[in-house]
PDB file of C-alpha atoms in Angstrom:
ATOM      1  CA  UNK Z   1     127.837 149.924 135.285  1.00  0.00           C
ATOM      2  CA  UNK Z   2     127.487 146.132 135.718  1.00  0.00           C
ATOM      3  CA  UNK Z   3     127.396 143.136 133.036  1.00  0.00           C
ATOM      4  CA  UNK Z   4     125.605 139.704 133.015  1.00  0.00           C
ATOM      5  CA  UNK Z   5     127.924 137.138 132.568  1.00  0.00           C
ATOM      6  CA  UNK Z   6     124.824 134.557 131.199  1.00  0.00           C
ATOM      7  CA  UNK Z   7     123.596 135.104 127.709  1.00  0.00           C
ATOM      8  CA  UNK Z   8     120.424 135.647 126.431  1.00  0.00           C
ATOM      9  CA  UNK Z   9     119.422 136.314 130.164  1.00  0.00           C
ATOM     10  CA  UNK Z  10     115.705 136.805 131.195  1.00  0.00           C
ATOM     11  CA  UNK Z  11     114.132 137.833 134.577  1.00  0.00           C
ATOM     12  CA  UNK Z  12     111.052 139.865 135.312  1.00  0.00           C
ATOM     13  CA  UNK Z  13     111.715 143.493 136.865  1.00  0.00           C
ATOM     14  CA  UNK Z  14     111.717 143.418 140.498  1.00  0.00           C
ATOM     15  CA  UNK Z  15     112.488 139.804 141.258  1.00  0.00           C
ATOM     16  CA  UNK Z  16     115.904 138.442 141.922  1.00  0.00           C
ATOM     17  CA  UNK Z  17     118.078 134.765 141.753  1.00  0.00           C
ATOM     18  CA  UNK Z  18     115.046 134.161 139.245  1.00  0.00           C
ATOM     19  CA  UNK Z  19     116.221 133.792 135.954  1.00  0.00           C
ATOM     20  CA  UNK Z  20     115.291 132.193 132.722  1.00  0.00           C
ATOM     21  CA  UNK Z  21     118.227 131.908 130.463  1.00  0.00           C
ATOM     22  CA  UNK Z  22     120.652 131.004 128.240  1.00  0.00           C
ATOM     23  CA  UNK Z  23     120.168 127.441 125.833  1.00  0.00           C
ATOM     24  CA  UNK Z  24     118.348 125.796 128.836  1.00  0.00           C
ATOM     25  CA  UNK Z  25     115.315 128.335 128.246  1.00  0.00           C
ATOM     26  CA  UNK Z  26     115.906 128.346 124.352  1.00  0.00           C
ATOM     27  CA  UNK Z  27     115.031 124.701 124.841  1.00  0.00           C
ATOM     28  CA  UNK Z  28     112.378 125.079 126.828  1.00  0.00           C
ATOM     29  CA  UNK Z  29     110.758 127.091 124.091  1.00  0.00           C
ATOM     30  CA  UNK Z  30     111.613 124.426 121.556  1.00  0.00           C
ATOM     31  CA  UNK Z  31     110.293 121.603 123.596  1.00  0.00           C
ATOM     32  CA  UNK Z  32     107.128 122.962 124.175  1.00  0.00           C
ATOM     33  CA  UNK Z  33     106.790 123.066 120.356  1.00  0.00           C
ATOM     34  CA  UNK Z  34     107.389 120.160 119.329  1.00  0.00           C
ATOM     35  CA  UNK Z  35     105.327 118.897 121.945  1.00  0.00           C
ATOM     36  CA  UNK Z  36     101.991 121.022 121.453  1.00  0.00           C
ATOM     37  CA  UNK Z  37     102.349 120.089 117.235  1.00  0.00           C
ATOM     38  CA  UNK Z  38     103.959 116.814 116.821  1.00  0.00           C
ATOM     39  CA  UNK Z  39     105.594 116.477 112.854  1.00  0.00           C
ATOM     40  CA  UNK Z  40     104.117 113.910 111.012  1.00  0.00           C
ATOM     41  CA  UNK Z  41     106.045 110.418 111.239  1.00  0.00           C
ATOM     42  CA  UNK Z  42     107.072 109.085 107.490  1.00  0.00           C
ATOM     43  CA  UNK Z  43     106.944 105.321 107.586  1.00  0.00           C
ATOM     44  CA  UNK Z  44     109.832 104.134 105.042  1.00  0.00           C
ATOM     45  CA  UNK Z  45     109.026 101.437 102.597  1.00  0.00           C
ATOM     46  CA  UNK Z  46     111.271  98.754 102.130  1.00  0.00           C
ATOM     47  CA  UNK Z  47     110.450  96.233  99.627  1.00  0.00           C
ATOM     48  CA  UNK Z  48     107.705  95.670  96.730  1.00  0.00           C
ATOM     49  CA  UNK Z  49     106.907  92.890  94.696  1.00  0.00           C
ATOM     50  CA  UNK Z  50     105.087  92.396  91.702  1.00  0.00           C
ATOM     51  CA  UNK Z  51     104.234  89.166  90.098  1.00  0.00           C
ATOM     52  CA  UNK Z  52     103.225  89.914  85.964  1.00  0.00           C
ATOM     53  CA  UNK Z  53     101.768  86.426  85.884  1.00  0.00           C
ATOM     54  CA  UNK Z  54      98.785  87.863  88.496  1.00  0.00           C
ATOM     55  CA  UNK Z  55      99.134  90.716  87.936  1.00  0.00           C
ATOM     56  CA  UNK Z  56      99.474  92.018  91.754  1.00  0.00           C
ATOM     57  CA  UNK Z  57     101.910  94.453  93.260  1.00  0.00           C
ATOM     58  CA  UNK Z  58     102.450  93.637  97.334  1.00  0.00           C
ATOM     59  CA  UNK Z  59     103.589  95.941  99.524  1.00  0.00           C
ATOM     60  CA  UNK Z  60     103.030  96.179 103.550  1.00  0.00           C
ATOM     61  CA  UNK Z  61     102.909  99.013 105.710  1.00  0.00           C
ATOM     62  CA  UNK Z  62     103.035  99.531 108.962  1.00  0.00           C
ATOM     63  CA  UNK Z  63      99.329  99.435 110.092  1.00  0.00           C
ATOM     64  CA  UNK Z  64      97.198 103.193 109.664  1.00  0.00           C
ATOM     65  CA  UNK Z  65      98.840 103.621 106.386  1.00  0.00           C
ATOM     66  CA  UNK Z  66      96.631 103.520 103.823  1.00  0.00           C
ATOM     67  CA  UNK Z  67      96.708 103.747 100.096  1.00  0.00           C
ATOM     68  CA  UNK Z  68      94.905 105.462  97.283  1.00  0.00           C
ATOM     69  CA  UNK Z  69      94.819 104.500  93.666  1.00  0.00           C
ATOM     70  CA  UNK Z  70      93.993 106.122  90.841  1.00  0.00           C
ATOM     71  CA  UNK Z  71      93.274 104.737  86.918  1.00  0.00           C
ATOM     72  CA  UNK Z  72      94.784 106.888  84.175  1.00  0.00           C
ATOM     73  CA  UNK Z  73      93.876 106.796  80.598  1.00  0.00           C
ATOM     74  CA  UNK Z  74      96.665 108.256  78.939  1.00  0.00           C
ATOM     75  CA  UNK Z  75      98.991 107.009  79.152  1.00  0.00           C
ATOM     76  CA  UNK Z  76      97.097 103.930  80.569  1.00  0.00           C
ATOM     77  CA  UNK Z  77      98.424 103.302  83.821  1.00  0.00           C
ATOM     78  CA  UNK Z  78      97.239 102.560  87.974  1.00  0.00           C
ATOM     79  CA  UNK Z  79      98.957 105.657  90.065  1.00  0.00           C
ATOM     80  CA  UNK Z  80      99.120 104.139  93.712  1.00  0.00           C
ATOM     81  CA  UNK Z  81     100.290 107.051  96.422  1.00  0.00           C
ATOM     82  CA  UNK Z  82     101.546 105.859  99.372  1.00  0.00           C
ATOM     83  CA  UNK Z  83     100.835 109.008 102.022  1.00  0.00           C
ATOM     84  CA  UNK Z  84     103.534 109.759 104.590  1.00  0.00           C
ATOM     85  CA  UNK Z  85     105.817 107.245 102.685  1.00  0.00           C
ATOM     86  CA  UNK Z  86     109.258 107.972 102.105  1.00  0.00           C
ATOM     87  CA  UNK Z  87     111.462 105.298  99.444  1.00  0.00           C
ATOM     88  CA  UNK Z  88     113.739 103.239 101.196  1.00  0.00           C
ATOM     89  CA  UNK Z  89     116.768 101.205  98.886  1.00  0.00           C
ATOM     90  CA  UNK Z  90     114.713 100.299  96.826  1.00  0.00           C
ATOM     91  CA  UNK Z  91     114.061  99.748  93.354  1.00  0.00           C
ATOM     92  CA  UNK Z  92     112.518 102.597  91.801  1.00  0.00           C
ATOM     93  CA  UNK Z  93     112.020 100.697  87.979  1.00  0.00           C
ATOM     94  CA  UNK Z  94     111.551  97.560  86.477  1.00  0.00           C
ATOM     95  CA  UNK Z  95     110.362  96.317  83.283  1.00  0.00           C
ATOM     96  CA  UNK Z  96     108.119  93.504  82.451  1.00  0.00           C
ATOM     97  CA  UNK Z  97     106.378  91.226  80.099  1.00  0.00           C
ATOM     98  CA  UNK Z  98     102.145  91.499  79.676  1.00  0.00           C
ATOM     99  CA  UNK Z  99      99.755  93.239  80.148  1.00  0.00           C
ATOM    100  CA  UNK Z 100     101.615  95.541  82.959  1.00  0.00           C
ATOM    101  CA  UNK Z 101     105.026  96.280  81.010  1.00  0.00           C
ATOM    102  CA  UNK Z 102     106.768  98.833  83.605  1.00  0.00           C
ATOM    103  CA  UNK Z 103     106.357  99.876  87.622  1.00  0.00           C
ATOM    104  CA  UNK Z 104     108.379 102.810  88.508  1.00  0.00           C
ATOM    105  CA  UNK Z 105     108.478 104.279  91.871  1.00  0.00           C
ATOM    106  CA  UNK Z 106     109.781 108.043  93.253  1.00  0.00           C
ATOM    107  CA  UNK Z 107     108.776 110.458  95.680  1.00  0.00           C
ATOM    108  CA  UNK Z 108     106.843 113.433  95.924  1.00  0.00           C
ATOM    109  CA  UNK Z 109     106.366 115.662  98.643  1.00  0.00           C
ATOM    110  CA  UNK Z 110     106.083 112.911 101.487  1.00  0.00           C
ATOM    111  CA  UNK Z 111     104.356 109.959  99.806  1.00  0.00           C
ATOM    112  CA  UNK Z 112     105.400 107.947  97.536  1.00  0.00           C
ATOM    113  CA  UNK Z 113     103.756 107.313  94.618  1.00  0.00           C
ATOM    114  CA  UNK Z 114     103.854 103.420  91.805  1.00  0.00           C
ATOM    115  CA  UNK Z 115     103.304 103.753  88.912  1.00  0.00           C
ATOM    116  CA  UNK Z 116     102.131 100.407  87.193  1.00  0.00           C
ATOM    117  CA  UNK Z 117     102.225 101.555  83.167  1.00  0.00           C
ATOM    118  CA  UNK Z 118      99.968  99.200  80.881  1.00  0.00           C
ATOM    119  CA  UNK Z 119     101.507  97.886  78.215  1.00  0.00           C
ATOM    120  CA  UNK Z 120     100.154  99.422  74.159  1.00  0.00           C
ATOM    121  CA  UNK Z 121      96.772  97.949  74.015  1.00  0.00           C
ATOM    122  CA  UNK Z 122      95.976  96.560  77.279  1.00  0.00           C
ATOM    123  CA  UNK Z 123      92.603  97.690  78.496  1.00  0.00           C
ATOM    124  CA  UNK Z 124      91.115  97.683  81.757  1.00  0.00           C
ATOM    125  CA  UNK Z 125      87.861  96.203  83.352  1.00  0.00           C
ATOM    126  CA  UNK Z 126      85.077  98.491  84.112  1.00  0.00           C
ATOM    127  CA  UNK Z 127      86.791  98.637  87.844  1.00  0.00           C
ATOM    128  CA  UNK Z 128      90.397  98.815  86.930  1.00  0.00           C
ATOM    129  CA  UNK Z 129      91.806  97.333  89.444  1.00  0.00           C
ATOM    130  CA  UNK Z 130      91.622  96.076  93.034  1.00  0.00           C
ATOM    131  CA  UNK Z 131      93.689  97.675  96.544  1.00  0.00           C
ATOM    132  CA  UNK Z 132      92.758  94.514  98.968  1.00  0.00           C
ATOM    133  CA  UNK Z 133      94.421  95.019 102.721  1.00  0.00           C
ATOM    134  CA  UNK Z 134      95.403  91.799 105.013  1.00  0.00           C
ATOM    135  CA  UNK Z 135      96.180  92.890 108.338  1.00  0.00           C
ATOM    136  CA  UNK Z 136      98.914  91.282 110.094  1.00  0.00           C
ATOM    137  CA  UNK Z 137      99.450  92.744 113.538  1.00  0.00           C
ATOM    138  CA  UNK Z 138     101.583  95.824 113.240  1.00  0.00           C
ATOM    139  CA  UNK Z 139     102.039  96.154 109.391  1.00  0.00           C
ATOM    140  CA  UNK Z 140      99.189  95.660 106.761  1.00  0.00           C
ATOM    141  CA  UNK Z 141     100.086  94.062 103.360  1.00  0.00           C
ATOM    142  CA  UNK Z 142      98.855  95.751 100.474  1.00  0.00           C
ATOM    143  CA  UNK Z 143      97.467  93.117  97.040  1.00  0.00           C
ATOM    144  CA  UNK Z 144      96.751  95.593  94.065  1.00  0.00           C
ATOM    145  CA  UNK Z 145      95.728  93.733  91.228  1.00  0.00           C
ATOM    146  CA  UNK Z 146      95.592  95.245  87.711  1.00  0.00           C
ATOM    147  CA  UNK Z 147      92.431  94.183  86.138  1.00  0.00           C
ATOM    148  CA  UNK Z 148      93.397  94.260  82.628  1.00  0.00           C
ATOM    149  CA  UNK Z 149      90.637  92.350  80.194  1.00  0.00           C
ATOM    150  CA  UNK Z 150      91.682  89.869  78.102  1.00  0.00           C
ATOM    151  CA  UNK Z 151      93.018  90.676  74.757  1.00  0.00           C
ATOM    152  CA  UNK Z 152      90.574  90.627  71.510  1.00  0.00           C
ATOM    153  CA  UNK Z 153      90.981  87.266  69.194  1.00  0.00           C
ATOM    154  CA  UNK Z 154      92.363  86.996  65.955  1.00  0.00           C
ATOM    155  CA  UNK Z 155      90.452  84.671  63.890  1.00  0.00           C
ATOM    156  CA  UNK Z 156      92.178  83.906  60.155  1.00  0.00           C
ATOM    157  CA  UNK Z 157      89.868  82.659  57.231  1.00  0.00           C
ATOM    158  CA  UNK Z 158      91.696  79.580  55.596  1.00  0.00           C
ATOM    159  CA  UNK Z 159      94.874  80.361  53.799  1.00  0.00           C
ATOM    160  CA  UNK Z 160      95.538  83.632  55.335  1.00  0.00           C
ATOM    161  CA  UNK Z 161      99.165  84.009  56.769  1.00  0.00           C
ATOM    162  CA  UNK Z 162      99.771  85.881  59.528  1.00  0.00           C
ATOM    163  CA  UNK Z 163     101.862  88.713  59.727  1.00  0.00           C
ATOM    164  CA  UNK Z 164     105.242  87.943  61.399  1.00  0.00           C
ATOM    165  CA  UNK Z 165     104.857  91.389  63.591  1.00  0.00           C
ATOM    166  CA  UNK Z 166     101.066  90.374  65.134  1.00  0.00           C
ATOM    167  CA  UNK Z 167     103.203  89.228  67.867  1.00  0.00           C
ATOM    168  CA  UNK Z 168     100.681  86.348  68.106  1.00  0.00           C
ATOM    169  CA  UNK Z 169     101.455  82.590  68.871  1.00  0.00           C
ATOM    170  CA  UNK Z 170     100.999  80.455  65.476  1.00  0.00           C
ATOM    171  CA  UNK Z 171      99.733  77.179  66.279  1.00  0.00           C
ATOM    172  CA  UNK Z 172      98.553  73.913  63.894  1.00  0.00           C
ATOM    173  CA  UNK Z 173      96.269  71.376  64.487  1.00  0.00           C
ATOM    174  CA  UNK Z 174      96.023  68.464  62.621  1.00  0.00           C
ATOM    175  CA  UNK Z 175      92.960  67.533  60.727  1.00  0.00           C
ATOM    176  CA  UNK Z 176      91.103  64.748  62.054  1.00  0.00           C
ATOM    177  CA  UNK Z 177      88.180  63.544  60.252  1.00  0.00           C
ATOM    178  CA  UNK Z 178      84.610  63.543  61.493  1.00  0.00           C
ATOM    179  CA  UNK Z 179      84.548  59.514  60.590  1.00  0.00           C
ATOM    180  CA  UNK Z 180      87.371  57.891  62.118  1.00  0.00           C
ATOM    181  CA  UNK Z 181      87.102  55.088  64.362  1.00  0.00           C
ATOM    182  CA  UNK Z 182      90.244  56.277  67.384  1.00  0.00           C
ATOM    183  CA  UNK Z 183      87.453  59.338  67.659  1.00  0.00           C
ATOM    184  CA  UNK Z 184      85.357  56.688  69.614  1.00  0.00           C
ATOM    185  CA  UNK Z 185      82.180  58.244  68.717  1.00  0.00           C
ATOM    186  CA  UNK Z 186      78.975  55.449  68.904  1.00  0.00           C
ATOM    187  CA  UNK Z 187      77.715  54.350  65.343  1.00  0.00           C
ATOM    188  CA  UNK Z 188      74.785  56.299  64.022  1.00  0.00           C
TER     189      UNK Z 188
END
């Protein structure tokens, strides 16, 4: 009985000399499958920046990747999802003082998720946030702005002392009499 020296040799019955065998045949099949169904290519997030003064998160992504955001109320936060994006060697959590108290990044399946946690007592405007894109060649800069409403001012009655735990700044203004010549008002 004759044995073939080629592993996994394939031949058609009745054909001679035409063999598709071994690793070459397997490689051909695999490469054909890859051409038919290409895998989605994930990009890498390499940098991000948050400015607490303007409440803006800025990041740059390759063109074609469009982030989406949602506003959640309990707990109050803005969630930005970057599809087909992997976390690179970036800081994944940063704490701030202001309307946005923390920015954290995590990997969820094939997306990077950025969460902007709002400080206690911070309310968002009706729109919640704005997401603006700025095209720059092969990349797009995305700016997410948290639209926090200004905090309500607390008015104190004369003689009422503010509490030390209110977190408010106390500014004492000098009393200027209305008839002071230093004001430069014209005589009535």
